[in-house]
One Martini backbone bead per residue (centre of mass of N, CA, C, O) as a GRO file, in nm:
protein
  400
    1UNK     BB    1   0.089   0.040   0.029
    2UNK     BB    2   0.064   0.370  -0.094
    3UNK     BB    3   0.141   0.631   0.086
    4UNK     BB    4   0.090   1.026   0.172
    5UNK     BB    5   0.216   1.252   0.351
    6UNK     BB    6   0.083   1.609   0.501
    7UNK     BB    7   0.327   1.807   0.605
    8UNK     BB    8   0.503   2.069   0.775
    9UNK     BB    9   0.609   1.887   0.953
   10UNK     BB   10   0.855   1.657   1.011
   11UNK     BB   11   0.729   1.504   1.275
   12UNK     BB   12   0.490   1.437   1.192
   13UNK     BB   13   0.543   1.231   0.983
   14UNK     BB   14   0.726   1.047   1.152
   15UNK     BB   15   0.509   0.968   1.319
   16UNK     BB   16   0.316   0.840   1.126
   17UNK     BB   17   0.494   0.660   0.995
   18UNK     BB   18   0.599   0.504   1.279
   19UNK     BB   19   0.340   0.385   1.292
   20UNK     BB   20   0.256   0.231   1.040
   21UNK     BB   21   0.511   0.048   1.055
   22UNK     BB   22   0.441  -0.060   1.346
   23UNK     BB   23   0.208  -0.217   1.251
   24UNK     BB   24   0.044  -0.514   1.273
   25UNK     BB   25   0.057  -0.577   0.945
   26UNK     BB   26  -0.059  -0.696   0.595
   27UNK     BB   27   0.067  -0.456   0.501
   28UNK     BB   28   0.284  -0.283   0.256
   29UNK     BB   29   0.464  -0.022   0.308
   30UNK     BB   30   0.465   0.290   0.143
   31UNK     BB   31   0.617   0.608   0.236
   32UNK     BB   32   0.528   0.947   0.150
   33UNK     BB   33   0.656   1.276   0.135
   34UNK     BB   34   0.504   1.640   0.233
   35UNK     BB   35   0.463   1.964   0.305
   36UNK     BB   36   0.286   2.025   0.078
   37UNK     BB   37   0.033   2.094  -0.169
   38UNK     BB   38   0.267   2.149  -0.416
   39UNK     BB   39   0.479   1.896  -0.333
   40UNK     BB   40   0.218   1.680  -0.376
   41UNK     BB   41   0.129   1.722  -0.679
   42UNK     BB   42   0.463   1.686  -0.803
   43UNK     BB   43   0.425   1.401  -0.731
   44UNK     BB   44   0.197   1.275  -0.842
   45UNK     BB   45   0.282   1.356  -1.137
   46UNK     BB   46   0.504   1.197  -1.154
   47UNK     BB   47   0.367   0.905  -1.117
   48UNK     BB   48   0.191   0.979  -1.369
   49UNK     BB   49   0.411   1.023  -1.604
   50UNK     BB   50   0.633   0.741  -1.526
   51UNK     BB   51   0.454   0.529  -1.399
   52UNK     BB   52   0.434   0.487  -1.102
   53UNK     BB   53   0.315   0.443  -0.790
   54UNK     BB   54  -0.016   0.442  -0.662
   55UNK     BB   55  -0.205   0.612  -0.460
   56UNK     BB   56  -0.399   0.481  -0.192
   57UNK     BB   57  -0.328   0.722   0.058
   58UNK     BB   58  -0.414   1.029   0.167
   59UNK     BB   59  -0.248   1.243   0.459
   60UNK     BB   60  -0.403   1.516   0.585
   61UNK     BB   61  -0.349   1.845   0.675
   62UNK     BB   62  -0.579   2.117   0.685
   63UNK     BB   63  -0.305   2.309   0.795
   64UNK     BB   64  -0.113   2.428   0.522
   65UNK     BB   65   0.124   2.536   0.355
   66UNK     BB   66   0.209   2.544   0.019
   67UNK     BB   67  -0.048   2.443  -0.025
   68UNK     BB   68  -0.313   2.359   0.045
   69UNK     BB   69  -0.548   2.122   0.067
   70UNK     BB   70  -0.729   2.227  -0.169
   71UNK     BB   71  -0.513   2.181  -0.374
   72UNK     BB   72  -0.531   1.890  -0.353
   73UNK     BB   73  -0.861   1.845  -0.384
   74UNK     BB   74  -0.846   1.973  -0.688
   75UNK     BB   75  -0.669   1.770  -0.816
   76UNK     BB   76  -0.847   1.511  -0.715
   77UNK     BB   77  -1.073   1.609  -0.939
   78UNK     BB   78  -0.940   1.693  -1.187
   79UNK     BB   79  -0.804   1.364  -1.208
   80UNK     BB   80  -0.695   1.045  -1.209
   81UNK     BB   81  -0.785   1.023  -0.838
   82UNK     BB   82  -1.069   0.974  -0.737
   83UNK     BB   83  -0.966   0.666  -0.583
   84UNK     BB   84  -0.775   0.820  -0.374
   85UNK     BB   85  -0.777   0.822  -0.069
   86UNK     BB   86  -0.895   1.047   0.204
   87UNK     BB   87  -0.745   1.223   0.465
   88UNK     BB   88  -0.814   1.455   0.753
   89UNK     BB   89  -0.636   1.624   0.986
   90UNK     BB   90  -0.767   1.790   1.283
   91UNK     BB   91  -0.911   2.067   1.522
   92UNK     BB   92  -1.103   2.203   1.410
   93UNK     BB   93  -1.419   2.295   1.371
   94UNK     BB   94  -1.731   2.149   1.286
   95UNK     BB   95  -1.795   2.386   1.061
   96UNK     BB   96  -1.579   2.343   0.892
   97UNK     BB   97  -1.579   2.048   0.872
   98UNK     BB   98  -1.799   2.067   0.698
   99UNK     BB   99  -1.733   2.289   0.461
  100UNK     BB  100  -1.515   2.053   0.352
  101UNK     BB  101  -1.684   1.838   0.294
  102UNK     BB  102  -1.886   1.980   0.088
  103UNK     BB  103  -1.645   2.013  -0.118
  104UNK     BB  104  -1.575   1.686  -0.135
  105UNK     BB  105  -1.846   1.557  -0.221
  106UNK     BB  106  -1.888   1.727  -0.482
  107UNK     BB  107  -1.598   1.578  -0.603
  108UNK     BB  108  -1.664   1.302  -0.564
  109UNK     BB  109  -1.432   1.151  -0.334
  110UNK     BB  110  -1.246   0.926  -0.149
  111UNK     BB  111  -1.375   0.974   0.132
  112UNK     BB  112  -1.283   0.909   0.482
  113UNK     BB  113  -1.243   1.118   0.702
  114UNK     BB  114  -1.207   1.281   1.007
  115UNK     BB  115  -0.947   1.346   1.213
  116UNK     BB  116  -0.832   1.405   1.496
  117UNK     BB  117  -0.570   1.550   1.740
  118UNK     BB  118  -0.407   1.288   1.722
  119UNK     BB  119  -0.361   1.090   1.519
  120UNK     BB  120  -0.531   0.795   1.456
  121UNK     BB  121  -0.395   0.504   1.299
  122UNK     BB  122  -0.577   0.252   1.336
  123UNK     BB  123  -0.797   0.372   1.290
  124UNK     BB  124  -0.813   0.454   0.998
  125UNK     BB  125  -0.683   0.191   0.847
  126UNK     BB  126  -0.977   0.045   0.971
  127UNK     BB  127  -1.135   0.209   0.724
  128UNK     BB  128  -0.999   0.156   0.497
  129UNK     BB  129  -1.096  -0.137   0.496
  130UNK     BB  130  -1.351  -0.116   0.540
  131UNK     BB  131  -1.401   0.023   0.263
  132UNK     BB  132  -1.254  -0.213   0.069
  133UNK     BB  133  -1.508  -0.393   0.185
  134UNK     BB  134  -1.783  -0.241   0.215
  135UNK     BB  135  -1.896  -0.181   0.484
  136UNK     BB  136  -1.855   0.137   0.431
  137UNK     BB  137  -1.947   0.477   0.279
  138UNK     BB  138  -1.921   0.684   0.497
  139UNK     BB  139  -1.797   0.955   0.660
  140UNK     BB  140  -1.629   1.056   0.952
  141UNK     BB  141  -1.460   1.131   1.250
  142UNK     BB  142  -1.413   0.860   1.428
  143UNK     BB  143  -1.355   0.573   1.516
  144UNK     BB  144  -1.465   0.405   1.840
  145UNK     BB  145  -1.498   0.238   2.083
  146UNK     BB  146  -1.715   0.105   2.309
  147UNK     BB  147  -1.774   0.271   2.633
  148UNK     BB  148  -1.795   0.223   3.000
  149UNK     BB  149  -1.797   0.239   3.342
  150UNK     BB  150  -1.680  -0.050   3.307
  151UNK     BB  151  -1.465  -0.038   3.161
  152UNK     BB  152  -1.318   0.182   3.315
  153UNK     BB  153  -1.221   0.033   3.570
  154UNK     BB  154  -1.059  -0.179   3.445
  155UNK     BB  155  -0.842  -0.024   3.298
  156UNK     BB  156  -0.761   0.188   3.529
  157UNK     BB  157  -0.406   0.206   3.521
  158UNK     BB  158  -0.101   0.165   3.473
  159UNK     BB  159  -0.121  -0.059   3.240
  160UNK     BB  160  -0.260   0.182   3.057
  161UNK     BB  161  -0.149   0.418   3.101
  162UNK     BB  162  -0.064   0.686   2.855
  163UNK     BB  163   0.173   0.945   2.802
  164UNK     BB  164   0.204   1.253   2.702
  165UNK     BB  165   0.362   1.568   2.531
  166UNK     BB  166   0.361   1.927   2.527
  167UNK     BB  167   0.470   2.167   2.440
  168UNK     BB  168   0.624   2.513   2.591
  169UNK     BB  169   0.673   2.844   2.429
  170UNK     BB  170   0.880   3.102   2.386
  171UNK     BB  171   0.791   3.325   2.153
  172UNK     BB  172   1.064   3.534   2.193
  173UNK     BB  173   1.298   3.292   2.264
  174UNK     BB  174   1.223   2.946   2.138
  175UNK     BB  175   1.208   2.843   2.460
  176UNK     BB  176   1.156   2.570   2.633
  177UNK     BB  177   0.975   2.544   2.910
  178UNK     BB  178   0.730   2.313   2.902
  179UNK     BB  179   0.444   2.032   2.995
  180UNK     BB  180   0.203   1.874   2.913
  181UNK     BB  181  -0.028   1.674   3.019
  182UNK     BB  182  -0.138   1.345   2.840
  183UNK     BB  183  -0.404   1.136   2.831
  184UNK     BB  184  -0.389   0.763   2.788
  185UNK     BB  185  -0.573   0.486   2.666
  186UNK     BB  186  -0.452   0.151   2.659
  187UNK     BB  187  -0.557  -0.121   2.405
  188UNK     BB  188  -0.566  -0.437   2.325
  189UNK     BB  189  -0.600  -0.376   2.012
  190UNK     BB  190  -0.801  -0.080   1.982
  191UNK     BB  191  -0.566   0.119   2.102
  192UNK     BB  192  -0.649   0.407   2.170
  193UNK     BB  193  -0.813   0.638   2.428
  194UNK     BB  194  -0.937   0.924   2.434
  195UNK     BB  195  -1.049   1.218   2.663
  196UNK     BB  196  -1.349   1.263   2.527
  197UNK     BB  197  -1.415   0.949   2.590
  198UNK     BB  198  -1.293   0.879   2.890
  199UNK     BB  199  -1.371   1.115   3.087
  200UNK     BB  200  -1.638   1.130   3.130
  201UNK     BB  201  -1.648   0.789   3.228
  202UNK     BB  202  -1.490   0.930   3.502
  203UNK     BB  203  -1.709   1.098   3.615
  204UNK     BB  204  -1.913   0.895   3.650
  205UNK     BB  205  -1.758   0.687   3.810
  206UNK     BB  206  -1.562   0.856   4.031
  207UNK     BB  207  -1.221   0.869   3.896
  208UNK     BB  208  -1.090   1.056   3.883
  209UNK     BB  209  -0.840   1.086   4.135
  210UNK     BB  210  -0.730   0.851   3.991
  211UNK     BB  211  -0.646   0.948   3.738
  212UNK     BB  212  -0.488   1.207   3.875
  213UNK     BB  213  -0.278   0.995   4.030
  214UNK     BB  214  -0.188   0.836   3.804
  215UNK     BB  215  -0.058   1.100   3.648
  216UNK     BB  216   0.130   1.232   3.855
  217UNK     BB  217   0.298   1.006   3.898
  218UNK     BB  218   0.421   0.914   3.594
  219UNK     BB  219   0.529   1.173   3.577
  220UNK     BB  220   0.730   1.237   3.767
  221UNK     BB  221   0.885   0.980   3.693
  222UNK     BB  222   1.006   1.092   3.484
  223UNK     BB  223   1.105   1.373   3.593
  224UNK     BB  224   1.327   1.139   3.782
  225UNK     BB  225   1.480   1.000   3.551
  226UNK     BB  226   1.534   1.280   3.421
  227UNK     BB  227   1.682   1.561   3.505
  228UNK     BB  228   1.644   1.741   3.215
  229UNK     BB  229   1.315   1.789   3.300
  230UNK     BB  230   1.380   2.008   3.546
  231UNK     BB  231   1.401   2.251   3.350
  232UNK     BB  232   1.058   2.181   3.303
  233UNK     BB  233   0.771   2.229   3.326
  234UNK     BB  234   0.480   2.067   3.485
  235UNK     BB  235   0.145   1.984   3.319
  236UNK     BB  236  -0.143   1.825   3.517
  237UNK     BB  237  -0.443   1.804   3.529
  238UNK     BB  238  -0.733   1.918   3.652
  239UNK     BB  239  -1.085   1.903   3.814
  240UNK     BB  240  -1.360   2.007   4.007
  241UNK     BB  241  -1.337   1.744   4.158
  242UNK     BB  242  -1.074   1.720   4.273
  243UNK     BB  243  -1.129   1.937   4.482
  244UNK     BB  244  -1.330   1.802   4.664
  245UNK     BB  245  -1.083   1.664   4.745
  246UNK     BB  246  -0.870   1.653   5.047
  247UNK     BB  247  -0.727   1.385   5.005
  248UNK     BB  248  -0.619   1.486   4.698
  249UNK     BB  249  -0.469   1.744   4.803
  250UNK     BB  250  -0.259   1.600   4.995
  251UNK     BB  251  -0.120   1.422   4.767
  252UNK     BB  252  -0.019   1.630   4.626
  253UNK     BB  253   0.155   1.814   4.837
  254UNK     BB  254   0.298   1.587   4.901
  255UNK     BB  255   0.426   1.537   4.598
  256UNK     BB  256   0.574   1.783   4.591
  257UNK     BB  257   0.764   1.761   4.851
  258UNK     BB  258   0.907   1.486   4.709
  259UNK     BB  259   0.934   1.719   4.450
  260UNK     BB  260   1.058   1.982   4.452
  261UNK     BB  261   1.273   1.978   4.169
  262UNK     BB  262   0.964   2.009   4.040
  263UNK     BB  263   0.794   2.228   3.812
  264UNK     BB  264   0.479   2.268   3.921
  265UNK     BB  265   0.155   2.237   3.774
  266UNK     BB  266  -0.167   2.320   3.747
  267UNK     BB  267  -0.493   2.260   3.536
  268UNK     BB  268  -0.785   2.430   3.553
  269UNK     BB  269  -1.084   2.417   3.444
  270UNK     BB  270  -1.296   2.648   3.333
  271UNK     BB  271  -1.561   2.737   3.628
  272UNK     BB  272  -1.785   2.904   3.743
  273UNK     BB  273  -1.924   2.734   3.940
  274UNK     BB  274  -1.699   2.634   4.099
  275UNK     BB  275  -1.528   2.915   4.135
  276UNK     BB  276  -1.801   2.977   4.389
  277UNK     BB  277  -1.682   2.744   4.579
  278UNK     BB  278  -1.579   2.734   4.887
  279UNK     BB  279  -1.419   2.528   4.872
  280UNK     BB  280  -1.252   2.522   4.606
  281UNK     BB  281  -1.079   2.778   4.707
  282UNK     BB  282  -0.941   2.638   4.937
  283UNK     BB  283  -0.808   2.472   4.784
  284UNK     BB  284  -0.675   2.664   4.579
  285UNK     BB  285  -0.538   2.785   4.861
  286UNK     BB  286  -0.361   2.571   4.965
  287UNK     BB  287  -0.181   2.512   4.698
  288UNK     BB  288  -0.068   2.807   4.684
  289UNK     BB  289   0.064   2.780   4.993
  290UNK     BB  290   0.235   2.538   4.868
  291UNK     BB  291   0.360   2.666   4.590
  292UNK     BB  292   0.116   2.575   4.394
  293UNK     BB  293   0.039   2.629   4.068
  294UNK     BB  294  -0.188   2.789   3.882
  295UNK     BB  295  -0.370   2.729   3.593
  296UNK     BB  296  -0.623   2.881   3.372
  297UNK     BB  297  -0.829   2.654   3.148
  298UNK     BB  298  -0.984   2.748   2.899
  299UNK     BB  299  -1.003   3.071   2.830
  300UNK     BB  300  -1.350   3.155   2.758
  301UNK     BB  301  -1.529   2.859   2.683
  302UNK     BB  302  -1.731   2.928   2.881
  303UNK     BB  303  -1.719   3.114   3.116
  304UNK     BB  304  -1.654   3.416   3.268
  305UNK     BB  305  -1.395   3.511   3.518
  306UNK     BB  306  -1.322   3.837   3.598
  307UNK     BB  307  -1.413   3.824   3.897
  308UNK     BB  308  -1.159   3.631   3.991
  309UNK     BB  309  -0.871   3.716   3.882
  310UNK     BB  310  -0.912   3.950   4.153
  311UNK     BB  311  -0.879   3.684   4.399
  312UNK     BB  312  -0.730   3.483   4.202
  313UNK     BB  313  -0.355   3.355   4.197
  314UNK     BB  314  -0.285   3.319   3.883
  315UNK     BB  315  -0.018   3.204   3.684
  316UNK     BB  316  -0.210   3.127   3.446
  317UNK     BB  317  -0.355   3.160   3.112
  318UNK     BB  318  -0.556   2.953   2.898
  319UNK     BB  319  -0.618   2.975   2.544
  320UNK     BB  320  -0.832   2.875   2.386
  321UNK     BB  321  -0.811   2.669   2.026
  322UNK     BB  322  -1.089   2.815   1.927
  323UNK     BB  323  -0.942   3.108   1.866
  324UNK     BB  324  -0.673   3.066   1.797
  325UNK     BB  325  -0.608   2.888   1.513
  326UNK     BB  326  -0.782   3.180   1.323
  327UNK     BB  327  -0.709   3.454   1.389
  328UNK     BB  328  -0.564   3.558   1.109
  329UNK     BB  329  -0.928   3.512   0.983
  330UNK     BB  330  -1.076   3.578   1.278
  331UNK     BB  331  -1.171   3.890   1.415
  332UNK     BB  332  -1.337   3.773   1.676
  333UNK     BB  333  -1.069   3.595   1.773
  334UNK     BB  334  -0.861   3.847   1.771
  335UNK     BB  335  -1.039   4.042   2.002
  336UNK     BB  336  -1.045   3.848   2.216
  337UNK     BB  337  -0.738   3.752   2.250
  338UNK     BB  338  -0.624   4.042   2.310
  339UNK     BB  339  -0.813   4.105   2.574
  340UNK     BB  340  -0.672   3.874   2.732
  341UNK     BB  341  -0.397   3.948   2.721
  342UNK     BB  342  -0.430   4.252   2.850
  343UNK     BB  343  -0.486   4.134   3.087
  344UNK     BB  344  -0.279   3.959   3.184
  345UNK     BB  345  -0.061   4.180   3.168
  346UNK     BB  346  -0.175   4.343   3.406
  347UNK     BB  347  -0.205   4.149   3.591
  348UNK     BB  348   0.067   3.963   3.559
  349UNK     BB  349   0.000   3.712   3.386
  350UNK     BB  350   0.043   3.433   3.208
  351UNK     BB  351   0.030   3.358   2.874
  352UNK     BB  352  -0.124   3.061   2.699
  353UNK     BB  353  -0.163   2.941   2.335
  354UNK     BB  354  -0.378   2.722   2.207
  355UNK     BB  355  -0.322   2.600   1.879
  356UNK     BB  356  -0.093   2.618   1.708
  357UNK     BB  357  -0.014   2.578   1.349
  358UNK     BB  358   0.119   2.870   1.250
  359UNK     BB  359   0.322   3.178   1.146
  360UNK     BB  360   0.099   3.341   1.195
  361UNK     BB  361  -0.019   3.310   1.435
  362UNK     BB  362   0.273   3.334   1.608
  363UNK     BB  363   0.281   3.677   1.510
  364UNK     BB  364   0.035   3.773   1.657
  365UNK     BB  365   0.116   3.677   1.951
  366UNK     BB  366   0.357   3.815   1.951
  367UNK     BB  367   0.212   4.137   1.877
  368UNK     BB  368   0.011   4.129   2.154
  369UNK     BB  369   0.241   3.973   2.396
  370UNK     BB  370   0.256   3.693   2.406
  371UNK     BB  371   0.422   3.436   2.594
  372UNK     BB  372   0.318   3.153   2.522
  373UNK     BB  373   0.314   2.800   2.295
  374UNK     BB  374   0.078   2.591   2.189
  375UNK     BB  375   0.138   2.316   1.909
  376UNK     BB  376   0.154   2.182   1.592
  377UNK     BB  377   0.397   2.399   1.517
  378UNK     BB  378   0.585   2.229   1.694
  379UNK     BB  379   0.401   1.963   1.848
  380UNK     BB  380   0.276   1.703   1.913
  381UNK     BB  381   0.210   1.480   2.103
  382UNK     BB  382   0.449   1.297   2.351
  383UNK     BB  383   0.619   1.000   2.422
  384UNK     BB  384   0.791   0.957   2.662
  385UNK     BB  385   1.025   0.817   2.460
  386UNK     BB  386   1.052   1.077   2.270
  387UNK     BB  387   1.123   1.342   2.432
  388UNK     BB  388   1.425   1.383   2.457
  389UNK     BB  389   1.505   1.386   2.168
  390UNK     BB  390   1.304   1.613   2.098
  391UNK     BB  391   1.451   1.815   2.273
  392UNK     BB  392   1.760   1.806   2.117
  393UNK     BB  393   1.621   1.874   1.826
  394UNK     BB  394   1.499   2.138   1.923
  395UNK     BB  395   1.799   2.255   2.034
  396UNK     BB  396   1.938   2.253   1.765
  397UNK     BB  397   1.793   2.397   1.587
  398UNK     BB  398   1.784   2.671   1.774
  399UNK     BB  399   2.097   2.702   1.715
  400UNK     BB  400   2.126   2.744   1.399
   0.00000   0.00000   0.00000
């Protein structure tokens, strides 16, 4: 089977080749890269005078220079290649992705279907296979095994529970400040289960602070096992109901206390109703008095929050990226985001914009006066396993 993998990043089409090349398949993989969509174009072209292998599956992120996206499914359009399979990972919002849904439909393009980002490359080639075998005609956004609240209290434990990490990137002198943990359940035969999938499913079951210090371990022991981890900041996250838990707030301070030398952070999403709970305050203050600095994520995304911000003192707020995205071309979400920084400015707190995709948008948070930024334009979540070299890697480009 011959794939095409189409991103500006080198790091992210490697993670995707790696991850296919890695997969227990019958399928003979080989496998083409494209930083854009017009040395996409020029590699099909080539395939096809010269007659060489005819591309099974075209694997594109919906966000690229060079020739964005439309611009190879226009070619996939107009050429003889409406047979090639297309799939598209992306984070845009569901509008988006309706609208260019309905550009590919007209060109009945044999689409696959929208993946999220971190792309789940075993769910996609098993729409493939679905779709080659006739089993399914239509495109969706990802197959995902069904679970409930049964089957997630057997799943979490230590030997389920796979830890990535998102870089945290200093805007200015574009040098790696921390990184986000984030949780993934790995399910033997079925790949990953996203945070979307199964967090609710872990807060119906009653079990988020078991979830919530499976990673808290996890990730100490990782930044305790490597030194050089102790130089970026650690960030958490925590949500509203691990508050609500005297005995959860006493076990992070006691391992924060265990592990001096590691800068750790909680990120707590924003919930309005939440923070205006004197229990939860009370666990705020615990936290903070003891050291432990806290960041309000996802902040904008559901009720603002503007009357607590000058009563609890957050170290840092993170803009939703359903703001930042596309803040250079949607002009509603440029003023949103302005906003957002120059109060955290005044306040004096640290802003990180989420979901940096391009160096369009990298270059107005910079002008707007943002501190930090993360997004797939830096690095998608990092397997704990390949953290070091990406860290290396990224210090030695920062060096050229």
């Amino acid at each position: 089977m011959n794939i095409l993998i189409i991103d500006n990043q080198e790091f992210i089409r490697a993670s995707i080749k790696n991850e296919i090349l890695g997969l227990d398949n019958d399928h003979d993989f080989k496998i083409f890269e494209a930083n854009g969509g017009n040395e996409a174009i020029k590699l099909m072209e080539k395939h096809a005078i010269h007659d060489l292998e005819v591309f099974d599956l075209v694997i594109a992120d919906l966000k690229i220079d060079n020739g964005d996206v439309l611009v190879v499914i226009n070619h996939l359009a107009t050429t003889k290649n409406k047979s090639i399979s297309l799939a598209i990972f992306s984070s845009s919002d569901i509008r988006t992705l309706e609208l260019i849904s309905n550009v590919i439909n007209g060109f009945n393009l044999n689409f696959l279907g929208f993946y999220q980002k971190p792309l789940n490359v075993g769910a996609l080639l098993k729409d493939l296979d679905q779709k080659i075998n006739k089993k399914e005609d239509f495109p969706k956004i990802e197959s995902q095994v069904l679970y409930n609240e049964y089957n997630i209290t057997k799943l979490l434990n230590e030997d389920n529970l796979f830890l990535c990490y998102q870089p945290k990137i200093e805007i200015t002198s574009g040098k790696i400040v921390g990184f986000e943990v984030l949780a993934r359940l790995c399910v033997k035969g079925d790949g990953f289960i996203y945070p979307d999938k199964f967090i609710p499913l872990v807060e119906r079951a009653g079990l988020n602070c078991q979830l919530a210090k499976l990673v808290l371990n996890q990730a100490l022991s990782q930044w305790q096992l490597f030194p050089i981890l102790k130089d970026y900041s650690l960030s958490v996250n925590i949500s509203a109901s691990d508050l609500q838990s005297i005995d959860f707030i006493d076990y992070v301070i006691d391992k924060d206390l265990a592990s001096s030398d590691i800068k750790l952070m909680l990120e707590l999403t924003e919930s309005q109703d939440m923070l205006r709970q004197d229990k939860t305050l009370q666990a705020l203050a615990k936290l903070i008095i003891n050291n432990i600095p806290i960041s309000l994520d996802d902040f904008g995304k559901s009720y603002s929050t503007f009357d607590r911000l000058d009563s609890i003192p957050f170290n840092e707020i993170k803009i939703d990226k359903d703001f930042v995205s596309d803040l250079d071309s949607n002009n509603q979400h440029l003023v949103i985001v302005e906003s957002i920084i120059a109060l955290a400015n005044k306040l004096n707190v640290n802003v990180v914009a989420e979901g940096v995709e391009t160096v369009a948008v990298l270059k107005q948070l910079k002008n707007l006066g943002c501190n930090i930024a993360q997004g797939y334009y830096f690095s998608p979540p990092i397997e704990g396993r390949h953290l070091l070299n990406w860290i290396n890697e990224y210090n030695l480009r920062d060096e050229v």
